[in-house]
Short mmCIF file of C-alpha atoms in Angstrom, two decimals:
data_model
loop_
_atom_site.label_atom_id
_atom_site.label_comp_id
_atom_site.label_asym_id
_atom_site.label_seq_id
_atom_site.Cartn_x
_atom_site.Cartn_y
_atom_site.Cartn_z
CA MET J 15 -29.65 3.58 15.96
CA TYR J 16 -26.58 5.51 17.08
CA TYR J 17 -25.37 8.69 15.53
CA TYR J 18 -21.86 8.23 14.23
CA ARG J 19 -19.92 9.58 11.29
CA GLN J 20 -17.77 7.70 8.81
CA MET J 21 -14.98 10.25 9.08
CA SER J 22 -11.26 9.94 8.64
CA ILE J 23 -8.78 11.16 11.23
CA ILE J 24 -6.28 11.54 8.40
CA ASN J 25 -6.58 14.44 5.98
CA LYS J 26 -7.13 12.54 2.73
CA ARG J 27 -6.80 15.74 0.74
CA GLU J 28 -3.09 15.90 1.55
CA PRO J 29 -1.95 13.67 -1.36
CA ILE J 30 -4.12 15.68 -3.78
CA VAL J 31 -2.72 18.99 -2.54
CA LEU J 32 0.81 17.60 -2.72
CA PHE J 33 0.20 16.38 -6.27
CA LEU J 34 -1.16 19.75 -7.43
CA GLY J 35 1.65 21.58 -5.63
CA ASP J 36 4.26 19.43 -7.36
CA ILE J 37 2.73 20.14 -10.77
CA VAL J 38 2.78 23.88 -10.11
CA ILE J 39 6.43 23.69 -9.04
CA PHE J 40 7.42 21.69 -12.12
CA TYR J 41 5.97 24.32 -14.44
CA ALA J 42 7.27 27.22 -12.34
CA SER J 43 10.74 25.67 -12.43
CA LEU J 44 10.55 25.36 -16.21
CA TRP J 45 9.51 29.02 -16.50
CA LEU J 46 12.43 30.14 -14.31
CA ALA J 47 14.92 27.86 -16.08
CA TYR J 48 13.89 29.22 -19.47
CA PHE J 49 14.11 32.80 -18.18
CA LEU J 50 17.63 32.25 -16.81
CA ARG J 51 18.78 30.48 -19.97
CA PHE J 52 17.51 32.97 -22.53
CA SER J 53 17.23 36.15 -20.40
CA GLU J 54 13.71 36.81 -21.67
CA ILE J 55 10.14 36.41 -20.50
CA PRO J 56 9.04 32.91 -21.59
CA GLY J 57 6.74 32.99 -24.59
CA GLY J 58 6.74 32.40 -28.31
CA THR J 59 7.33 29.29 -30.37
CA LEU J 60 10.53 28.14 -28.64
CA PHE J 61 8.97 28.21 -25.19
CA LYS J 62 5.91 26.35 -26.47
CA GLN J 63 8.24 23.62 -27.74
CA HIS J 64 9.82 23.42 -24.30
CA LEU J 65 6.37 23.40 -22.69
CA LEU J 66 5.22 20.43 -24.77
CA ALA J 67 8.39 18.42 -24.30
CA PHE J 68 8.62 19.02 -20.56
CA SER J 69 4.89 18.37 -20.02
CA LEU J 70 5.36 14.82 -21.29
CA LEU J 71 8.48 14.50 -19.14
CA PHE J 72 6.49 15.53 -16.06
CA VAL J 73 4.36 12.41 -16.44
CA PHE J 74 7.47 10.30 -15.81
CA TRP J 75 8.48 12.50 -12.88
CA ILE J 76 5.08 12.14 -11.24
CA THR J 77 5.15 8.37 -11.80
CA VAL J 78 8.49 8.14 -9.99
CA PHE J 79 7.02 10.16 -7.12
CA PHE J 80 4.13 7.69 -6.93
CA ILE J 81 6.43 4.67 -6.99
CA LEU J 82 8.58 6.07 -4.17
CA GLY J 83 5.50 6.67 -2.01
CA LEU J 84 5.49 10.46 -2.14
CA TYR J 85 1.71 10.52 -2.62
CA ASN J 86 0.86 7.94 0.02
CA LYS J 87 -1.69 9.21 2.52
CA ASN J 88 0.89 8.77 5.27
CA VAL J 89 3.70 10.50 3.39
CA PHE J 90 4.35 12.84 6.31
CA PHE J 91 4.81 9.96 8.74
CA PHE J 92 8.29 9.24 7.33
CA HIS J 93 9.15 12.92 7.62
CA GLY J 94 12.59 12.03 8.98
CA ARG J 95 13.41 10.30 5.65
CA LEU J 96 11.63 12.78 3.43
CA LYS J 97 14.76 14.61 2.27
CA GLU J 98 16.43 11.30 1.46
CA VAL J 99 13.42 10.09 -0.55
CA LEU J 100 13.13 13.41 -2.40
CA LEU J 101 16.83 13.29 -3.30
CA LYS J 102 16.46 9.73 -4.57
CA ALA J 103 13.44 10.71 -6.65
CA HIS J 104 15.28 13.69 -8.12
CA VAL J 105 18.33 11.64 -9.05
CA VAL J 106 16.14 9.08 -10.82
CA ASN J 107 14.13 11.80 -12.56
CA SER J 108 17.30 13.59 -13.66
CA ILE J 109 18.59 10.40 -15.29
CA ILE J 110 15.21 9.89 -16.97
CA SER J 111 15.29 13.49 -18.22
CA PHE J 112 18.66 13.16 -19.95
CA ILE J 113 17.67 9.83 -21.50
CA TYR J 114 14.35 11.35 -22.55
CA PHE J 115 15.81 14.33 -24.39
CA TYR J 116 18.86 12.67 -25.91
CA THR J 117 17.35 9.39 -27.09
CA ILE J 118 13.93 10.66 -28.24
CA PRO J 119 14.72 13.65 -30.51
CA PHE J 120 11.13 14.39 -31.50
CA PHE J 121 10.69 17.88 -30.07
CA GLY J 122 13.12 19.97 -32.10
CA ILE J 123 14.97 21.22 -29.01
CA ASN J 124 18.24 20.32 -27.29
CA PRO J 125 17.81 21.85 -23.83
CA LYS J 126 21.20 21.08 -22.24
CA ILE J 127 21.64 24.25 -20.16
CA THR J 128 17.90 24.72 -19.67
CA LEU J 129 17.58 21.16 -18.38
CA VAL J 130 20.41 21.66 -15.88
CA PHE J 131 18.80 24.89 -14.67
CA TYR J 132 15.45 23.11 -14.42
CA ILE J 133 16.82 20.17 -12.42
CA VAL J 134 18.54 22.44 -9.88
CA ILE J 135 15.62 24.87 -9.51
CA SER J 136 12.95 22.16 -9.29
CA PHE J 137 14.86 20.30 -6.57
CA MET J 138 15.22 23.41 -4.42
CA LEU J 139 11.55 24.35 -4.84
CA ILE J 140 10.26 20.80 -4.27
CA LEU J 141 12.41 20.49 -1.16
CA PHE J 142 11.13 23.80 0.19
CA TRP J 143 7.51 22.91 -0.67
CA ARG J 144 7.58 19.38 0.72
CA VAL J 145 9.69 19.90 3.84
CA PHE J 146 8.59 23.34 5.02
CA ILE J 147 5.48 24.80 3.34
CA SER J 148 3.30 21.66 3.21
CA ASN J 149 4.36 20.79 6.75
CA PHE J 150 3.04 24.15 7.93
CA ILE J 151 -0.20 23.80 5.93
CA PHE J 152 -1.20 20.34 7.16
CA LEU J 153 -0.10 20.50 10.78
CA LYS J 154 -3.25 21.16 12.79
CA LYS J 155 -4.55 21.20 16.33
CA ARG J 156 -5.56 17.76 17.60
CA GLU J 157 -9.02 17.06 19.00
CA HIS J 158 -9.47 15.48 22.42
CA ALA J 159 -10.98 12.00 22.13
CA ILE J 160 -12.02 8.87 24.02
CA LEU J 161 -11.26 5.32 22.87
CA VAL J 162 -13.73 2.55 23.78
CA GLY J 163 -13.17 -1.11 22.89
CA GLU J 164 -11.09 -4.16 23.72
CA GLY J 165 -8.41 -6.35 22.21
CA GLU J 166 -4.80 -5.84 21.20
CA GLU J 167 -5.70 -3.69 18.20
CA MET J 168 -7.32 -1.08 20.45
CA PHE J 169 -4.07 -0.57 22.37
CA GLU J 170 -2.11 -0.62 19.11
CA LEU J 171 -4.36 2.14 17.77
CA ASN J 172 -3.94 4.22 20.92
CA LYS J 173 -0.14 3.96 20.78
CA GLU J 174 0.04 4.92 17.11
CA VAL J 175 -2.39 7.85 17.22
CA ASN J 176 -1.12 9.39 20.45
CA GLY J 177 2.48 8.99 19.32
CA ASN J 178 2.09 10.95 16.09
CA ASP J 179 0.87 14.54 15.90
CA ARG J 180 -0.09 14.12 12.23
CA TYR J 181 -3.35 12.51 13.27
CA GLY J 182 -6.31 14.71 14.08
CA LEU J 183 -6.99 13.08 17.44
CA PHE J 184 -5.42 12.52 20.84
CA PHE J 185 -6.95 9.90 23.14
CA ASP J 186 -7.23 11.40 26.63
CA LYS J 187 -9.03 8.36 28.01
CA ILE J 188 -9.23 4.66 27.13
CA PHE J 189 -12.00 2.37 28.31
CA ASP J 190 -11.29 -1.35 28.01
CA LEU J 191 -14.67 -3.08 27.71
CA SER J 192 -13.23 -6.34 29.02
CA VAL J 193 -12.66 -4.81 32.47
CA THR J 194 -15.07 -1.83 32.58
CA SER J 195 -18.70 -2.16 33.69
CA ALA J 196 -21.51 -0.42 31.81
CA GLU J 197 -22.09 1.97 34.72
CA ASP J 198 -18.40 2.89 35.03
CA LEU J 199 -18.21 3.38 31.27
CA LYS J 200 -21.19 5.74 31.22
CA ASN J 201 -19.94 7.80 34.17
CA GLY J 202 -16.38 7.87 32.85
CA ILE J 203 -17.38 9.11 29.41
CA THR J 204 -19.75 11.73 30.82
CA ARG J 205 -17.07 13.02 33.19
CA ALA J 206 -14.41 13.12 30.47
CA VAL J 207 -16.67 15.05 28.09
CA GLU J 208 -17.41 17.64 30.76
CA GLU J 209 -13.88 18.01 32.17
CA ASN J 210 -11.57 17.40 29.19
CA GLY J 211 -13.51 18.98 26.35
CA ILE J 212 -13.91 15.69 24.50
CA SER J 213 -15.21 16.18 20.96
CA THR J 214 -14.81 12.65 19.56
CA ILE J 215 -15.62 9.17 20.88
CA VAL J 216 -14.09 6.26 18.96
CA VAL J 217 -16.04 3.16 19.91
CA ASP J 218 -16.54 -0.44 18.87
CA PHE J 219 -20.20 -0.38 17.76
CA ARG J 220 -20.24 -4.13 17.10
CA ASN J 221 -19.29 -5.00 20.68
CA ILE J 222 -22.46 -5.83 22.64
CA LYS J 223 -20.83 -4.53 25.82
CA SER J 224 -20.94 -0.98 24.46
CA SER J 225 -24.61 -1.00 23.39
CA PRO J 226 -26.28 -0.14 26.75
CA THR J 227 -23.92 2.78 27.33
CA LEU J 228 -24.28 4.20 23.83
CA ALA J 229 -28.05 4.16 24.14
CA SER J 230 -27.84 6.40 27.20
CA LEU J 231 -25.19 8.72 25.73
CA GLN J 232 -26.69 9.47 22.34
CA ASP J 233 -27.77 12.94 23.50
CA LEU J 234 -24.09 13.92 23.49
CA VAL J 235 -24.45 14.63 19.79
CA PHE J 236 -26.29 17.82 20.78
CA ASN J 237 -23.02 18.91 22.45
CA LYS J 238 -21.27 18.44 19.10
CA VAL J 239 -19.65 15.18 20.15
CA ARG J 240 -19.08 12.90 17.18
CA PHE J 241 -18.96 9.10 17.32
CA LEU J 242 -16.53 7.18 15.09
CA ASP J 243 -16.39 3.44 14.48
CA ILE J 244 -13.14 1.99 15.83
CA ASN J 245 -12.96 -0.42 12.88
CA ASN J 246 -12.96 2.42 10.37
CA VAL J 247 -10.44 4.46 12.35
CA TYR J 248 -8.12 1.47 12.64
CA GLU J 249 -8.35 0.83 8.90
CA ASP J 250 -7.67 4.51 8.25
CA VAL J 251 -4.50 4.43 10.29
CA PHE J 252 -3.02 1.01 9.46
CA ASP J 253 -4.56 0.15 6.05
CA ARG J 254 -5.63 -3.22 7.42
CA VAL J 255 -8.63 -4.55 9.34
CA PRO J 256 -8.53 -5.13 13.12
CA LEU J 257 -8.95 -8.90 13.37
CA SER J 258 -9.76 -9.00 17.08
CA LEU J 259 -12.52 -6.40 16.66
CA ILE J 260 -14.43 -7.87 13.72
CA ASN J 261 -17.16 -10.50 13.95
CA HIS J 262 -19.50 -12.44 11.68
CA ASN J 263 -21.66 -9.36 11.07
CA TRP J 264 -18.62 -7.57 9.64
CA PHE J 265 -18.06 -10.35 7.14
CA VAL J 266 -21.69 -10.44 6.07
CA GLU J 267 -21.57 -6.69 5.52
CA ASN J 268 -18.17 -6.39 3.82
CA VAL J 269 -16.95 -9.73 2.49
CA SER J 270 -20.08 -11.51 1.30
CA SER J 271 -20.05 -13.01 -2.17
CA TYR J 272 -20.80 -10.68 -5.04
CA THR J 273 -21.85 -10.82 -8.67
CA GLU J 274 -19.41 -9.98 -11.45
CA SER J 275 -19.02 -6.23 -11.78
CA THR J 276 -17.48 -3.81 -14.26
CA TYR J 277 -14.40 -3.79 -12.04
CA ASP J 278 -13.97 -7.55 -12.37
CA ILE J 279 -14.42 -7.45 -16.14
CA LEU J 280 -11.88 -4.63 -16.59
CA LYS J 281 -9.42 -6.25 -14.23
CA ARG J 282 -9.66 -9.56 -16.08
CA LEU J 283 -9.14 -7.75 -19.40
CA MET J 284 -6.00 -6.06 -18.10
CA ASP J 285 -4.75 -9.39 -16.73
CA VAL J 286 -5.10 -10.98 -20.16
CA ILE J 287 -3.45 -8.10 -22.06
CA LEU J 288 -0.52 -7.78 -19.66
CA GLY J 289 -0.33 -11.57 -19.39
CA ILE J 290 0.15 -11.93 -23.15
CA ILE J 291 2.91 -9.30 -23.14
CA LEU J 292 4.77 -10.76 -20.16
CA GLY J 293 4.10 -14.27 -21.43
CA ALA J 294 6.06 -13.48 -24.58
CA PHE J 295 8.88 -12.08 -22.43
CA THR J 296 8.83 -15.22 -20.27
CA LEU J 297 9.15 -17.46 -23.32
CA LEU J 298 12.10 -15.36 -24.46
CA ILE J 299 14.10 -15.58 -21.22
CA THR J 300 13.16 -19.12 -20.15
CA PRO J 301 16.02 -20.84 -22.07
CA PHE J 302 18.57 -18.52 -20.45
CA VAL J 303 17.11 -18.98 -16.94
CA ALA J 304 17.00 -22.75 -17.44
CA LEU J 305 20.64 -22.77 -18.57
CA ALA J 306 21.69 -20.71 -15.53
CA ILE J 307 19.88 -23.09 -13.13
CA LYS J 308 21.41 -26.17 -14.78
CA LEU J 309 24.92 -24.71 -14.74
CA ASP J 310 24.50 -23.71 -11.09
CA ASP J 311 23.65 -27.07 -9.52
CA GLY J 312 22.29 -29.31 -12.27
CA GLY J 313 18.89 -29.65 -10.60
CA LYS J 314 15.35 -29.26 -11.91
CA VAL J 315 14.45 -26.01 -13.67
CA PHE J 316 10.85 -25.78 -12.44
CA THR J 317 9.00 -26.52 -9.23
CA LYS J 318 5.35 -27.56 -9.25
CA GLN J 319 3.21 -26.38 -6.35
CA GLU J 320 -0.40 -27.04 -5.41
CA ARG J 321 -2.05 -23.75 -4.46
CA VAL J 322 -5.41 -22.64 -3.06
CA GLY J 323 -7.36 -20.21 -5.21
CA GLN J 324 -10.69 -18.40 -5.36
CA ASN J 325 -13.53 -20.16 -3.55
CA ASN J 326 -10.97 -22.67 -2.16
CA HIS J 327 -10.40 -24.14 -5.63
CA HIS J 328 -7.05 -25.96 -5.84
CA PHE J 329 -4.75 -25.56 -8.83
CA TYR J 330 -1.08 -26.04 -9.75
CA VAL J 331 1.53 -23.40 -10.51
CA PHE J 332 5.03 -23.68 -11.95
CA LYS J 333 7.91 -21.49 -10.79
CA PHE J 334 11.59 -21.40 -11.59
CA ARG J 335 13.34 -23.41 -8.87
CA THR J 336 15.20 -21.21 -6.39
CA LEU J 337 15.87 -23.57 -3.45
CA GLU J 338 18.31 -26.44 -3.11
CA ARG J 339 15.50 -28.95 -2.49
CA ILE J 340 11.79 -29.07 -3.27
CA GLU J 341 9.87 -29.02 0.03
CA GLU J 342 6.22 -28.46 0.90
CA GLY J 343 4.33 -27.97 4.12
CA VAL J 344 6.97 -25.85 5.87
CA TRP J 345 8.03 -22.24 5.80
CA HIS J 346 11.54 -21.40 4.73
CA LYS J 347 12.26 -20.18 8.27
CA GLU J 348 11.51 -23.68 9.60
CA SER J 349 13.80 -25.38 7.12
CA LYS J 350 17.50 -25.42 6.26
CA ASN J 351 16.59 -25.45 2.59
CA ASN J 352 18.65 -22.53 1.30
CA PRO J 353 18.36 -20.64 -1.99
CA THR J 354 20.84 -21.53 -4.71
CA ARG J 355 23.19 -18.88 -6.09
CA VAL J 356 20.98 -18.36 -9.13
CA GLY J 357 17.89 -18.74 -6.95
CA LYS J 358 18.86 -15.71 -4.86
CA ILE J 359 18.91 -13.57 -8.00
CA LEU J 360 15.63 -15.00 -9.26
CA ARG J 361 13.94 -14.31 -5.91
CA VAL J 362 15.24 -10.76 -5.53
CA THR J 363 14.11 -9.85 -9.05
CA SER J 364 10.90 -11.97 -8.83
CA ILE J 365 11.84 -13.64 -12.12
CA ASP J 366 11.00 -16.96 -10.45
CA GLU J 367 7.32 -15.88 -10.48
CA LEU J 368 7.09 -15.42 -14.26
CA PRO J 369 5.92 -18.96 -15.18
CA GLN J 370 2.73 -18.17 -13.23
CA ILE J 371 1.72 -16.00 -16.19
CA LEU J 372 0.15 -19.21 -17.53
CA ASN J 373 -2.15 -19.35 -14.47
CA ILE J 374 -3.12 -15.71 -15.04
CA LEU J 375 -4.11 -16.43 -18.64
CA LYS J 376 -6.11 -19.46 -17.43
CA GLY J 377 -7.96 -17.27 -14.91
CA GLU J 378 -6.63 -19.03 -11.82
CA LEU J 379 -4.50 -16.07 -10.75
CA SER J 380 -4.52 -12.31 -11.20
CA PHE J 381 -1.58 -9.94 -11.19
CA ILE J 382 -3.08 -8.20 -8.14
CA GLY J 383 -4.81 -9.95 -5.25
CA PRO J 384 -4.18 -11.80 -1.97
CA ARG J 385 -1.19 -14.09 -2.32
CA SER J 386 -2.18 -17.72 -2.94
CA ASP J 387 -1.15 -20.27 -0.31
CA LEU J 388 0.52 -23.61 -0.71
CA ALA J 389 -2.18 -26.23 -0.21
CA SER J 390 0.12 -28.00 2.25
CA LEU J 391 0.20 -24.88 4.47
CA GLU J 392 -3.38 -23.67 3.99
CA THR J 393 -4.92 -26.24 6.37
CA ARG J 394 -2.47 -25.25 9.07
CA LEU J 395 -3.28 -21.57 8.62
CA ARG J 396 -7.05 -22.09 8.46
CA GLU J 397 -6.99 -24.05 11.72
CA SER J 398 -4.85 -21.43 13.48
CA LEU J 399 -6.50 -18.21 12.26
CA SER J 400 -10.20 -17.37 12.50
CA HIS J 401 -11.92 -16.31 9.28
CA TYR J 402 -8.83 -17.26 7.26
CA SER J 403 -10.78 -18.83 4.38
CA MET J 404 -12.53 -15.49 3.73
CA ARG J 405 -9.44 -14.23 1.89
CA TYR J 406 -10.24 -16.73 -0.87
CA ILE J 407 -13.48 -15.04 -1.87
CA VAL J 408 -11.52 -13.14 -4.54
CA ARG J 409 -9.04 -14.39 -7.13
CA PRO J 410 -5.52 -14.56 -5.64
CA GLY J 411 -2.67 -12.59 -7.14
CA ILE J 412 1.08 -12.57 -7.66
CA SER J 413 1.38 -9.31 -5.72
CA GLY J 414 -1.06 -7.95 -3.16
CA TRP J 415 -1.81 -5.33 -0.55
CA ALA J 416 0.03 -7.31 2.14
CA GLN J 417 3.15 -7.75 0.00
CA VAL J 418 3.60 -3.99 -0.45
CA ASN J 419 2.75 -3.02 3.14
CA GLN J 420 3.86 -5.75 5.54
CA GLN J 421 7.38 -5.82 6.94
CA TYR J 422 8.83 -9.33 6.97
CA ALA J 423 11.71 -10.84 8.90
CA PRO J 424 15.18 -10.00 7.49
CA GLY J 425 16.00 -12.13 4.47
CA HIS J 426 12.37 -13.10 3.76
CA ILE J 427 9.80 -11.78 1.30
CA ASN J 428 6.84 -13.75 2.66
CA PRO J 429 5.33 -14.40 6.13
CA GLN J 430 7.13 -17.22 7.93
CA THR J 431 5.07 -17.67 11.11
CA ILE J 432 1.44 -17.85 12.23
CA ASP J 433 1.72 -14.35 13.72
CA GLU J 434 3.09 -12.93 10.46
CA ASN J 435 0.30 -14.64 8.53
CA LYS J 436 -2.19 -13.09 10.95
CA VAL J 437 -0.96 -9.64 9.97
CA ARG J 438 -1.09 -10.63 6.31
CA LEU J 439 -4.71 -11.74 6.75
CA ALA J 440 -5.56 -8.30 8.15
CA TYR J 441 -4.13 -6.68 5.01
CA ASP J 442 -5.82 -9.22 2.72
CA LEU J 443 -9.26 -8.61 4.23
CA TYR J 444 -8.71 -4.86 3.84
CA TYR J 445 -8.11 -5.48 0.14
CA VAL J 446 -11.16 -7.73 -0.18
CA LYS J 447 -13.31 -5.01 1.38
CA ASN J 448 -11.86 -2.06 -0.57
CA ARG J 449 -10.83 -3.63 -3.88
CA SER J 450 -10.97 -1.29 -6.85
CA LEU J 451 -8.99 -0.41 -9.96
CA MET J 452 -7.44 2.54 -8.11
CA LEU J 453 -6.27 0.31 -5.25
CA ASP J 454 -4.90 -2.18 -7.79
CA LEU J 455 -2.96 0.66 -9.45
CA VAL J 456 -1.51 1.70 -6.09
CA ILE J 457 -0.43 -1.90 -5.44
CA ALA J 458 1.16 -2.13 -8.89
CA LEU J 459 3.18 1.05 -8.34
CA ARG J 460 4.24 0.00 -4.85
CA THR J 461 5.24 -3.41 -6.22
CA ILE J 462 7.69 -1.64 -8.52
CA GLN J 463 9.04 0.24 -5.50
CA THR J 464 9.38 -3.04 -3.56
CA LEU J 465 11.24 -4.73 -6.42
CA LEU J 466 13.60 -1.77 -6.79
CA SER J 467 14.32 -1.73 -3.06
CA ARG J 468 15.15 -5.45 -3.16
CA THR J 469 17.50 -5.20 -6.13
CA GLY J 470 19.15 -2.15 -4.63
CA LYS J 471 20.28 -4.05 -1.54
#
């Protein structure tokens, strides 16, 4: 038994601190705006009315921040775009604020000047807090570390961590188990700990090549050296599992079949409730979508596709037709089958997905989960990618962890190659391992962000 800690190299308290800091700034900005508007210390009935009205407004502001990724655990990693994202969030929130106060007159106040003061003050304070103060708080000294493993993901991890000072580690040495003997590994680690002040060793515990060395180095824990599992560190950094580092033991431990839990019951309940609401909306717009498709090229309104679902169960879905021809067994990148004029709009807005609400109500799909595959492509993927069928242990969804994280080729919203599907599988298995209502909520909010970014192009 080796001594290692399930620790994160990312400060997971950062989003919480950012959230609390934003709340403080919102209320401080309101206090200052009220003071400037009325030239008096805030208090009394009028200020309480403002406090109630703005408190409800802050819920919308925070939601926009979530949607735009300002509470992601890696929010500081797009520091170069932070000002741009904050400005976008503030513009959206300002529009929401004016709509809020001048279309919902329930609060007995008409804060025109106060609202303008608040918008200006809050933007300046948020900008100062997010760009300067929080940057100073969270920037910390990096620990010296060693990386032990093999495979492409190990080198990917090294490049990412060493190239970004927001992580708590810097890898001084890398030992590739595919070319390093047990004796060289032991001597190299011992020497590095003594000479470089190594405090952390990130190692692949599941690799049998590392076992003999770890057994002889376990006394390093008395020198305050901590051991971290490379799989956990990789997941921490990339939000996906390292496919080349996992083995059958990993699947038995993390992806084995499970009995129905409270999470599954609540998720199914939310699927049904939201499915009924969106189902009514789908029935309402279907005649108009059908008319647009017919006027565009006169072709079929719907396409019928055979999909692979939970436990490899096959089922059929209907979607609004978006392509010139109905094809199966190929990716769009491999075909000259182009979207129609109406189809482009349906794809960008994801309206083409709405008929799948029926599958959600039937229990074949969920709103959130790994994206279901065309049956005609699934065999090809399963034969090309190890462990591919493991993604089907949970109910597939319309939107998933891969859809809101993976970057696809320009002009595409789905993986179009085996390599792209390999990356998607890594995200899907991360979801299978870590699924929860909170993760589903994060996916839902990021899906909104993804849809807005598509329609904004």
